[in-house]
C-alpha cells in the first residue's frame, strides 16, 4: 500500500467515525427538550457541514496525481484538525 493509499484510508476511517458521532448526537437531539433541540440541531448542522468539507478534501487527495497529493495533504491535515476540534467541542456541548 502506498503512502497516499494509507493516508486516504486513514481519512476514510475518520470520516466513518464522524458520521457515527453525528448519528449519536442526532439521537440525543431527538431526546432533548424543545429549547435544547434547537441548539443541538444547529450544532449537528455545523458538524455535517464540516464532515462534508472533509469529504471534499478527501476527494481532492484521492484524485490527485503523482506526488501532488503530498501538497494537498498539508491543507487536508489543517482542515482535519479544525474539524476534529469542532467535533470535540460538540461532544462537550452534548455532555459526552
PDB file as gemmi writes it, atoms N, CA and C in Angstrom:
CRYST1    1.000    1.000    1.000  90.00  90.00  90.00 P 1                      
ATOM      1  N   UNK A   1       0.848  -1.174   0.000  1.00  0.00           N  
ATOM      2  CA  UNK A   1       0.000   0.000   0.000  1.00  0.00           C  
ATOM      3  C   UNK A   1       0.896   1.241   0.000  1.00  0.00           C  
ATOM      4  N   UNK A   2       0.588   2.168  -0.880  1.00  0.00           N  
ATOM      5  CA  UNK A   2       1.383   3.389  -0.966  1.00  0.00           C  
ATOM      6  C   UNK A   2       1.057   4.314   0.214  1.00  0.00           C  
ATOM      7  N   UNK A   3       1.905   5.299   0.396  1.00  0.00           N  
ATOM      8  CA  UNK A   3       1.661   6.281   1.453  1.00  0.00           C  
ATOM      9  C   UNK A   3       0.342   7.007   1.218  1.00  0.00           C  
ATOM     10  N   UNK A   4       0.078   7.332  -0.043  1.00  0.00           N  
ATOM     11  CA  UNK A   4      -1.169   8.008  -0.381  1.00  0.00           C  
ATOM     12  C   UNK A   4      -2.362   7.123  -0.021  1.00  0.00           C  
ATOM     13  N   UNK A   5      -2.304   5.849  -0.393  1.00  0.00           N  
ATOM     14  CA  UNK A   5      -3.405   4.928  -0.094  1.00  0.00           C  
ATOM     15  C   UNK A   5      -3.630   4.811   1.413  1.00  0.00           C  
ATOM     16  N   UNK A   6      -2.543   4.731   2.163  1.00  0.00           N  
ATOM     17  CA  UNK A   6      -2.649   4.633   3.621  1.00  0.00           C  
ATOM     18  C   UNK A   6      -3.272   5.900   4.197  1.00  0.00           C  
ATOM     19  N   UNK A   7      -2.867   7.055   3.666  1.00  0.00           N  
ATOM     20  CA  UNK A   7      -3.403   8.329   4.125  1.00  0.00           C  
ATOM     21  C   UNK A   7      -4.893   8.423   3.812  1.00  0.00           C  
ATOM     22  N   UNK A   8      -5.271   8.060   2.608  1.00  0.00           N  
ATOM     23  CA  UNK A   8      -6.683   8.087   2.206  1.00  0.00           C  
ATOM     24  C   UNK A   8      -7.494   7.154   3.088  1.00  0.00           C  
ATOM     25  N   UNK A   9      -6.973   5.990   3.365  1.00  0.00           N  
ATOM     26  CA  UNK A   9      -7.685   5.033   4.218  1.00  0.00           C  
ATOM     27  C   UNK A   9      -7.879   5.604   5.622  1.00  0.00           C  
ATOM     28  N   UNK A  10      -6.855   6.260   6.150  1.00  0.00           N  
ATOM     29  CA  UNK A  10      -6.950   6.883   7.469  1.00  0.00           C  
ATOM     30  C   UNK A  10      -8.052   7.942   7.481  1.00  0.00           C  
ATOM     31  N   UNK A  11      -8.122   8.735   6.419  1.00  0.00           N  
ATOM     32  CA  UNK A  11      -9.149   9.766   6.333  1.00  0.00           C  
ATOM     33  C   UNK A  11     -10.544   9.150   6.236  1.00  0.00           C  
ATOM     34  N   UNK A  12     -10.660   8.080   5.483  1.00  0.00           N  
ATOM     35  CA  UNK A  12     -11.955   7.407   5.354  1.00  0.00           C  
ATOM     36  C   UNK A  12     -12.434   6.874   6.702  1.00  0.00           C  
ATOM     37  N   UNK A  13     -11.529   6.288   7.451  1.00  0.00           N  
ATOM     38  CA  UNK A  13     -11.879   5.762   8.777  1.00  0.00           C  
ATOM     39  C   UNK A  13     -12.354   6.899   9.676  1.00  0.00           C  
ATOM     40  N   UNK A  14     -11.658   8.019   9.630  1.00  0.00           N  
ATOM     41  CA  UNK A  14     -12.048   9.170  10.456  1.00  0.00           C  
ATOM     42  C   UNK A  14     -13.417   9.688  10.033  1.00  0.00           C  
ATOM     43  N   UNK A  15     -13.675   9.755   8.744  1.00  0.00           N  
ATOM     44  CA  UNK A  15     -14.987  10.192   8.274  1.00  0.00           C  
ATOM     45  C   UNK A  15     -16.093   9.262   8.760  1.00  0.00           C  
ATOM     46  N   UNK A  16     -15.832   7.972   8.732  1.00  0.00           N  
ATOM     47  CA  UNK A  16     -16.808   7.000   9.227  1.00  0.00           C  
ATOM     48  C   UNK A  16     -17.080   7.225  10.715  1.00  0.00           C  
ATOM     49  N   UNK A  17     -16.030   7.503  11.477  1.00  0.00           N  
ATOM     50  CA  UNK A  17     -16.194   7.764  12.908  1.00  0.00           C  
ATOM     51  C   UNK A  17     -17.024   9.027  13.134  1.00  0.00           C  
ATOM     52  N   UNK A  18     -16.750  10.059  12.354  1.00  0.00           N  
ATOM     53  CA  UNK A  18     -17.509  11.298  12.493  1.00  0.00           C  
ATOM     54  C   UNK A  18     -18.972  11.095  12.111  1.00  0.00           C  
ATOM     55  N   UNK A  19     -19.211  10.308  11.094  1.00  0.00           N  
ATOM     56  CA  UNK A  19     -20.599  10.017  10.712  1.00  0.00           C  
ATOM     57  C   UNK A  19     -21.323   9.295  11.843  1.00  0.00           C  
ATOM     58  N   UNK A  20     -20.643   8.360  12.472  1.00  0.00           N  
ATOM     59  CA  UNK A  20     -21.231   7.648  13.607  1.00  0.00           C  
ATOM     60  C   UNK A  20     -21.481   8.612  14.769  1.00  0.00           C  
ATOM     61  N   UNK A  21     -20.537   9.521  15.008  1.00  0.00           N  
ATOM     62  CA  UNK A  21     -20.714  10.525  16.064  1.00  0.00           C  
ATOM     63  C   UNK A  21     -21.944  11.388  15.783  1.00  0.00           C  
ATOM     64  N   UNK A  22     -22.113  11.784  14.538  1.00  0.00           N  
ATOM     65  CA  UNK A  22     -23.266  12.601  14.168  1.00  0.00           C  
ATOM     66  C   UNK A  22     -24.555  11.828  14.432  1.00  0.00           C  
ATOM     67  N   UNK A  23     -24.569  10.544  14.095  1.00  0.00           N  
ATOM     68  CA  UNK A  23     -25.755   9.722  14.349  1.00  0.00           C  
ATOM     69  C   UNK A  23     -26.096   9.697  15.839  1.00  0.00           C  
ATOM     70  N   UNK A  24     -25.076   9.541  16.672  1.00  0.00           N  
ATOM     71  CA  UNK A  24     -25.292   9.522  18.122  1.00  0.00           C  
ATOM     72  C   UNK A  24     -25.831  10.869  18.597  1.00  0.00           C  
ATOM     73  N   UNK A  25     -25.239  11.938  18.099  1.00  0.00           N  
ATOM     74  CA  UNK A  25     -25.682  13.270  18.508  1.00  0.00           C  
ATOM     75  C   UNK A  25     -27.108  13.546  18.038  1.00  0.00           C  
ATOM     76  N   UNK A  26     -27.443  13.089  16.842  1.00  0.00           N  
ATOM     77  CA  UNK A  26     -28.814  13.270  16.352  1.00  0.00           C  
ATOM     78  C   UNK A  26     -29.814  12.525  17.242  1.00  0.00           C  
ATOM     79  N   UNK A  27     -29.428  11.366  17.726  1.00  0.00           N  
ATOM     80  CA  UNK A  27     -30.297  10.623  18.636  1.00  0.00           C  
ATOM     81  C   UNK A  27     -30.501  11.411  19.926  1.00  0.00           C  
ATOM     82  N   UNK A  28     -29.448  12.058  20.406  1.00  0.00           N  
ATOM     83  CA  UNK A  28     -29.570  12.884  21.613  1.00  0.00           C  
ATOM     84  C   UNK A  28     -30.469  14.086  21.358  1.00  0.00           C  
ATOM     85  N   UNK A  29     -30.375  14.648  20.160  1.00  0.00           N  
ATOM     86  CA  UNK A  29     -31.213  15.788  19.808  1.00  0.00           C  
ATOM     87  C   UNK A  29     -32.682  15.389  19.894  1.00  0.00           C  
ATOM     88  N   UNK A  30     -33.008  14.219  19.380  1.00  0.00           N  
ATOM     89  CA  UNK A  30     -34.401  13.752  19.394  1.00  0.00           C  
ATOM     90  C   UNK A  30     -34.919  13.565  20.820  1.00  0.00           C  
ATOM     91  N   UNK A  31     -34.030  13.315  21.760  1.00  0.00           N  
ATOM     92  CA  UNK A  31     -34.434  13.092  23.145  1.00  0.00           C  
ATOM     93  C   UNK A  31     -34.444  14.380  23.972  1.00  0.00           C  
ATOM     94  N   UNK A  32     -33.883  15.440  23.438  1.00  0.00           N  
ATOM     95  CA  UNK A  32     -33.770  16.693  24.189  1.00  0.00           C  
ATOM     96  C   UNK A  32     -35.097  17.447  24.192  1.00  0.00           C  
ATOM     97  N   UNK A  33     -35.228  18.350  25.165  1.00  0.00           N  
ATOM     98  CA  UNK A  33     -36.432  19.183  25.183  1.00  0.00           C  
ATOM     99  C   UNK A  33     -36.351  20.213  24.060  1.00  0.00           C  
ATOM    100  N   UNK A  34     -37.432  20.904  23.822  1.00  0.00           N  
ATOM    101  CA  UNK A  34     -37.555  21.784  22.648  1.00  0.00           C  
ATOM    102  C   UNK A  34     -36.464  22.845  22.579  1.00  0.00           C  
ATOM    103  N   UNK A  35     -36.170  23.475  23.704  1.00  0.00           N  
ATOM    104  CA  UNK A  35     -35.162  24.548  23.710  1.00  0.00           C  
ATOM    105  C   UNK A  35     -33.783  24.012  23.351  1.00  0.00           C  
ATOM    106  N   UNK A  36     -33.411  22.908  23.977  1.00  0.00           N  
ATOM    107  CA  UNK A  36     -32.110  22.313  23.685  1.00  0.00           C  
ATOM    108  C   UNK A  36     -32.069  21.730  22.279  1.00  0.00           C  
ATOM    109  N   UNK A  37     -33.193  21.231  21.813  1.00  0.00           N  
ATOM    110  CA  UNK A  37     -33.235  20.625  20.484  1.00  0.00           C  
ATOM    111  C   UNK A  37     -32.811  21.627  19.411  1.00  0.00           C  
ATOM    112  N   UNK A  38     -33.264  22.859  19.527  1.00  0.00           N  
ATOM    113  CA  UNK A  38     -32.892  23.896  18.551  1.00  0.00           C  
ATOM    114  C   UNK A  38     -31.383  24.116  18.581  1.00  0.00           C  
ATOM    115  N   UNK A  39     -30.844  24.248  19.773  1.00  0.00           N  
ATOM    116  CA  UNK A  39     -29.400  24.471  19.938  1.00  0.00           C  
ATOM    117  C   UNK A  39     -28.610  23.287  19.375  1.00  0.00           C  
ATOM    118  N   UNK A  40     -29.036  22.084  19.719  1.00  0.00           N  
ATOM    119  CA  UNK A  40     -28.334  20.887  19.263  1.00  0.00           C  
ATOM    120  C   UNK A  40     -28.480  20.681  17.767  1.00  0.00           C  
ATOM    121  N   UNK A  41     -29.665  20.987  17.230  1.00  0.00           N  
ATOM    122  CA  UNK A  41     -29.860  20.866  15.781  1.00  0.00           C  
ATOM    123  C   UNK A  41     -28.868  21.743  15.026  1.00  0.00           C  
ATOM    124  N   UNK A  42     -28.675  22.959  15.524  1.00  0.00           N  
ATOM    125  CA  UNK A  42     -27.726  23.873  14.891  1.00  0.00           C  
ATOM    126  C   UNK A  42     -26.319  23.286  14.915  1.00  0.00           C  
ATOM    127  N   UNK A  43     -25.953  22.696  16.041  1.00  0.00           N  
ATOM    128  CA  UNK A  43     -24.620  22.111  16.179  1.00  0.00           C  
ATOM    129  C   UNK A  43     -24.454  20.930  15.226  1.00  0.00           C  
ATOM    130  N   UNK A  44     -25.475  20.101  15.096  1.00  0.00           N  
ATOM    131  CA  UNK A  44     -25.412  18.948  14.195  1.00  0.00           C  
ATOM    132  C   UNK A  44     -25.276  19.418  12.746  1.00  0.00           C  
ATOM    133  N   UNK A  45     -25.975  20.485  12.386  1.00  0.00           N  
ATOM    134  CA  UNK A  45     -25.862  21.027  11.026  1.00  0.00           C  
ATOM    135  C   UNK A  45     -24.429  21.466  10.756  1.00  0.00           C  
ATOM    136  N   UNK A  46     -23.819  22.149  11.712  1.00  0.00           N  
ATOM    137  CA  UNK A  46     -22.429  22.593  11.556  1.00  0.00           C  
ATOM    138  C   UNK A  46     -21.504  21.386  11.385  1.00  0.00           C  
ATOM    139  N   UNK A  47     -21.727  20.350  12.192  1.00  0.00           N  
ATOM    140  CA  UNK A  47     -20.881  19.160  12.100  1.00  0.00           C  
ATOM    141  C   UNK A  47     -21.039  18.468  10.748  1.00  0.00           C  
ATOM    142  N   UNK A  48     -22.239  18.422  10.252  1.00  0.00           N  
ATOM    143  CA  UNK A  48     -22.453  17.822   8.931  1.00  0.00           C  
ATOM    144  C   UNK A  48     -21.744  18.621   7.849  1.00  0.00           C  
ATOM    145  N   UNK A  49     -21.775  19.955   7.974  1.00  0.00           N  
ATOM    146  CA  UNK A  49     -21.066  20.796   7.009  1.00  0.00           C  
ATOM    147  C   UNK A  49     -19.566  20.532   7.079  1.00  0.00           C  
ATOM    148  N   UNK A  50     -19.042  20.424   8.285  1.00  0.00           N  
ATOM    149  CA  UNK A  50     -17.613  20.152   8.463  1.00  0.00           C  
ATOM    150  C   UNK A  50     -17.252  18.785   7.876  1.00  0.00           C  
ATOM    151  N   UNK A  51     -18.112  17.788   8.133  1.00  0.00           N  
ATOM    152  CA  UNK A  51     -17.874  16.453   7.581  1.00  0.00           C  
ATOM    153  C   UNK A  51     -17.880  16.500   6.055  1.00  0.00           C  
ATOM    154  N   UNK A  52     -18.806  17.263   5.488  1.00  0.00           N  
ATOM    155  CA  UNK A  52     -18.869  17.379   4.038  1.00  0.00           C  
ATOM    156  C   UNK A  52     -17.626  18.068   3.475  1.00  0.00           C  
ATOM    157  N   UNK A  53     -17.116  19.064   4.205  1.00  0.00           N  
ATOM    158  CA  UNK A  53     -15.856  19.710   3.804  1.00  0.00           C  
ATOM    159  C   UNK A  53     -14.720  18.677   3.801  1.00  0.00           C  
ATOM    160  N   UNK A  54     -14.713  17.824   4.810  1.00  0.00           N  
ATOM    161  CA  UNK A  54     -13.687  16.788   4.896  1.00  0.00           C  
ATOM    162  C   UNK A  54     -13.802  15.819   3.718  1.00  0.00           C  
ATOM    163  N   UNK A  55     -15.013  15.498   3.323  1.00  0.00           N  
ATOM    164  CA  UNK A  55     -15.210  14.616   2.168  1.00  0.00           C  
ATOM    165  C   UNK A  55     -14.634  15.241   0.903  1.00  0.00           C  
ATOM    166  N   UNK A  56     -14.795  16.544   0.757  1.00  0.00           N  
ATOM    167  CA  UNK A  56     -14.243  17.245  -0.401  1.00  0.00           C  
ATOM    168  C   UNK A  56     -12.717  17.161  -0.380  1.00  0.00           C  
ATOM    169  N   UNK A  57     -12.126  17.399   0.773  1.00  0.00           N  
ATOM    170  CA  UNK A  57     -10.666  17.306   0.897  1.00  0.00           C  
ATOM    171  C   UNK A  57     -10.190  15.898   0.562  1.00  0.00           C  
ATOM    172  N   UNK A  58     -10.907  14.905   1.051  1.00  0.00           N  
ATOM    173  CA  UNK A  58     -10.559  13.518   0.760  1.00  0.00           C  
ATOM    174  C   UNK A  58     -10.620  13.260  -0.739  1.00  0.00           C  
ATOM    175  N   UNK A  59     -11.656  13.734  -1.389  1.00  0.00           N  
ATOM    176  CA  UNK A  59     -11.797  13.542  -2.832  1.00  0.00           C  
ATOM    177  C   UNK A  59     -10.655  14.216  -3.590  1.00  0.00           C  
ATOM    178  N   UNK A  60     -10.235  15.383  -3.113  1.00  0.00           N  
ATOM    179  CA  UNK A  60      -9.116  16.084  -3.755  1.00  0.00           C  
ATOM    180  C   UNK A  60      -7.843  15.253  -3.657  1.00  0.00           C  
ATOM    181  N   UNK A  61      -7.592  14.699  -2.484  1.00  0.00           N  
ATOM    182  CA  UNK A  61      -6.395  13.872  -2.295  1.00  0.00           C  
ATOM    183  C   UNK A  61      -6.479  12.627  -3.168  1.00  0.00           C  
ATOM    184  N   UNK A  62      -7.645  11.985  -3.171  1.00  0.00           N  
ATOM    185  CA  UNK A  62      -7.815  10.762  -3.946  1.00  0.00           C  
ATOM    186  C   UNK A  62      -7.601  10.998  -5.437  1.00  0.00           C  
ATOM    187  N   UNK A  63      -8.050  12.136  -5.932  1.00  0.00           N  
ATOM    188  CA  UNK A  63      -7.963  12.384  -7.371  1.00  0.00           C  
ATOM    189  C   UNK A  63      -6.633  13.005  -7.803  1.00  0.00           C  
ATOM    190  N   UNK A  64      -5.781  13.326  -6.853  1.00  0.00           N  
ATOM    191  CA  UNK A  64      -4.500  13.937  -7.204  1.00  0.00           C  
ATOM    192  C   UNK A  64      -3.574  12.912  -7.853  1.00  0.00           C  
ATOM    193  N   UNK A  65      -2.771  13.415  -8.748  1.00  0.00           N  
ATOM    194  CA  UNK A  65      -1.854  12.541  -9.479  1.00  0.00           C  
ATOM    195  C   UNK A  65      -0.438  12.673  -8.930  1.00  0.00           C  
ATOM    196  N   UNK A  66       0.301  11.608  -9.054  1.00  0.00           N  
ATOM    197  CA  UNK A  66       1.715  11.621  -8.676  1.00  0.00           C  
ATOM    198  C   UNK A  66       1.939  12.090  -7.259  1.00  0.00           C  
ATOM    199  N   UNK A  67       2.892  12.977  -7.123  1.00  0.00           N  
ATOM    200  CA  UNK A  67       3.267  13.485  -5.799  1.00  0.00           C  
ATOM    201  C   UNK A  67       2.451  14.702  -5.379  1.00  0.00           C  
ATOM    202  N   UNK A  68       1.534  15.143  -6.227  1.00  0.00           N  
ATOM    203  CA  UNK A  68       0.718  16.319  -5.903  1.00  0.00           C  
ATOM    204  C   UNK A  68      -0.103  16.096  -4.640  1.00  0.00           C  
ATOM    205  N   UNK A  69      -0.404  14.846  -4.326  1.00  0.00           N  
ATOM    206  CA  UNK A  69      -1.217  14.567  -3.146  1.00  0.00           C  
ATOM    207  C   UNK A  69      -0.536  15.036  -1.867  1.00  0.00           C  
ATOM    208  N   UNK A  70       0.802  15.061  -1.878  1.00  0.00           N  
ATOM    209  CA  UNK A  70       1.515  15.487  -0.665  1.00  0.00           C  
ATOM    210  C   UNK A  70       1.290  16.969  -0.375  1.00  0.00           C  
ATOM    211  N   UNK A  71       1.163  17.765  -1.427  1.00  0.00           N  
ATOM    212  CA  UNK A  71       0.841  19.183  -1.227  1.00  0.00           C  
ATOM    213  C   UNK A  71      -0.579  19.326  -0.703  1.00  0.00           C  
ATOM    214  N   UNK A  72      -1.492  18.543  -1.251  1.00  0.00           N  
ATOM    215  CA  UNK A  72      -2.874  18.567  -0.787  1.00  0.00           C  
ATOM    216  C   UNK A  72      -2.978  18.058   0.648  1.00  0.00           C  
ATOM    217  N   UNK A  73      -2.102  17.145   1.009  1.00  0.00           N  
ATOM    218  CA  UNK A  73      -2.101  16.565   2.356  1.00  0.00           C  
ATOM    219  C   UNK A  73      -1.911  17.651   3.408  1.00  0.00           C  
ATOM    220  N   UNK A  74      -1.043  18.605   3.120  1.00  0.00           N  
ATOM    221  CA  UNK A  74      -0.798  19.683   4.087  1.00  0.00           C  
ATOM    222  C   UNK A  74      -2.085  20.450   4.387  1.00  0.00           C  
ATOM    223  N   UNK A  75      -2.796  20.837   3.333  1.00  0.00           N  
ATOM    224  CA  UNK A  75      -4.061  21.546   3.522  1.00  0.00           C  
ATOM    225  C   UNK A  75      -5.108  20.671   4.172  1.00  0.00           C  
ATOM    226  N   UNK A  76      -5.117  19.404   3.786  1.00  0.00           N  
ATOM    227  CA  UNK A  76      -6.086  18.468   4.368  1.00  0.00           C  
ATOM    228  C   UNK A  76      -5.827  18.273   5.853  1.00  0.00           C  
ATOM    229  N   UNK A  77      -4.574  18.145   6.224  1.00  0.00           N  
ATOM    230  CA  UNK A  77      -4.237  17.963   7.638  1.00  0.00           C  
ATOM    231  C   UNK A  77      -4.724  19.142   8.478  1.00  0.00           C  
ATOM    232  N   UNK A  78      -4.548  20.350   7.954  1.00  0.00           N  
ATOM    233  CA  UNK A  78      -5.009  21.537   8.680  1.00  0.00           C  
ATOM    234  C   UNK A  78      -6.528  21.536   8.799  1.00  0.00           C  
ATOM    235  N   UNK A  79      -7.201  21.218   7.706  1.00  0.00           N  
ATOM    236  CA  UNK A  79      -8.667  21.165   7.719  1.00  0.00           C  
ATOM    237  C   UNK A  79      -9.143  20.081   8.671  1.00  0.00           C  
ATOM    238  N   UNK A  80      -8.468  18.953   8.645  1.00  0.00           N  
ATOM    239  CA  UNK A  80      -8.851  17.828   9.503  1.00  0.00           C  
ATOM    240  C   UNK A  80      -8.755  18.216  10.971  1.00  0.00           C  
ATOM    241  N   UNK A  81      -7.703  18.933  11.350  1.00  0.00           N  
ATOM    242  CA  UNK A  81      -7.539  19.365  12.733  1.00  0.00           C  
ATOM    243  C   UNK A  81      -8.666  20.311  13.144  1.00  0.00           C  
ATOM    244  N   UNK A  82      -9.056  21.201  12.248  1.00  0.00           N  
ATOM    245  CA  UNK A  82     -10.159  22.110  12.525  1.00  0.00           C  
ATOM    246  C   UNK A  82     -11.449  21.327  12.751  1.00  0.00           C  
ATOM    247  N   UNK A  83     -11.668  20.333  11.930  1.00  0.00           N  
ATOM    248  CA  UNK A  83     -12.873  19.516  12.036  1.00  0.00           C  
ATOM    249  C   UNK A  83     -12.848  18.695  13.323  1.00  0.00           C  
ATOM    250  N   UNK A  84     -11.696  18.127  13.651  1.00  0.00           N  
ATOM    251  CA  UNK A  84     -11.577  17.366  14.904  1.00  0.00           C  
ATOM    252  C   UNK A  84     -11.940  18.243  16.093  1.00  0.00           C  
ATOM    253  N   UNK A  85     -11.460  19.476  16.051  1.00  0.00           N  
ATOM    254  CA  UNK A  85     -11.747  20.417  17.141  1.00  0.00           C  
ATOM    255  C   UNK A  85     -13.256  20.692  17.222  1.00  0.00           C  
ATOM    256  N   UNK A  86     -13.898  20.873  16.081  1.00  0.00           N  
ATOM    257  CA  UNK A  86     -15.340  21.127  16.059  1.00  0.00           C  
ATOM    258  C   UNK A  86     -16.103  19.949  16.657  1.00  0.00           C  
ATOM    259  N   UNK A  87     -15.688  18.730  16.347  1.00  0.00           N  
ATOM    260  CA  UNK A  87     -16.345  17.557  16.903  1.00  0.00           C  
ATOM    261  C   UNK A  87     -16.100  17.452  18.407  1.00  0.00           C  
ATOM    262  N   UNK A  88     -14.891  17.767  18.842  1.00  0.00           N  
ATOM    263  CA  UNK A  88     -14.593  17.723  20.276  1.00  0.00           C  
ATOM    264  C   UNK A  88     -15.450  18.738  21.033  1.00  0.00           C  
ATOM    265  N   UNK A  89     -15.605  19.917  20.474  1.00  0.00           N  
ATOM    266  CA  UNK A  89     -16.428  20.946  21.107  1.00  0.00           C  
ATOM    267  C   UNK A  89     -17.887  20.512  21.155  1.00  0.00           C  
ATOM    268  N   UNK A  90     -18.345  19.893  20.091  1.00  0.00           N  
ATOM    269  CA  UNK A  90     -19.736  19.424  20.052  1.00  0.00           C  
ATOM    270  C   UNK A  90     -19.973  18.357  21.115  1.00  0.00           C  
ATOM    271  N   UNK A  91     -19.023  17.459  21.257  1.00  0.00           N  
ATOM    272  CA  UNK A  91     -19.161  16.409  22.288  1.00  0.00           C  
ATOM    273  C   UNK A  91     -19.277  17.025  23.672  1.00  0.00           C  
ATOM    274  N   UNK A  92     -18.491  18.081  23.929  1.00  0.00           N  
ATOM    275  CA  UNK A  92     -18.562  18.764  25.223  1.00  0.00           C  
ATOM    276  C   UNK A  92     -19.949  19.369  25.428  1.00  0.00           C  
ATOM    277  N   UNK A  93     -20.452  20.014  24.384  1.00  0.00           N  
ATOM    278  CA  UNK A  93     -21.760  20.682  24.491  1.00  0.00           C  
ATOM    279  C   UNK A  93     -22.878  19.663  24.693  1.00  0.00           C  
ATOM    280  N   UNK A  94     -22.722  18.492  24.106  1.00  0.00           N  
ATOM    281  CA  UNK A  94     -23.738  17.465  24.233  1.00  0.00           C  
ATOM    282  C   UNK A  94     -23.556  16.638  25.509  1.00  0.00           C  
ATOM    283  N   UNK A  95     -22.504  16.950  26.264  1.00  0.00           N  
ATOM    284  CA  UNK A  95     -22.300  16.296  27.545  1.00  0.00           C  
ATOM    285  C   UNK A  95     -21.734  14.895  27.480  1.00  0.00           C  
ATOM    286  N   UNK A  96     -20.958  14.623  26.459  1.00  0.00           N  
ATOM    287  CA  UNK A  96     -20.330  13.304  26.361  1.00  0.00           C  
ATOM    288  C   UNK A  96     -19.043  13.271  27.145  1.00  0.00           C  
TER     289      UNK A  96                                                      
END                                                                             
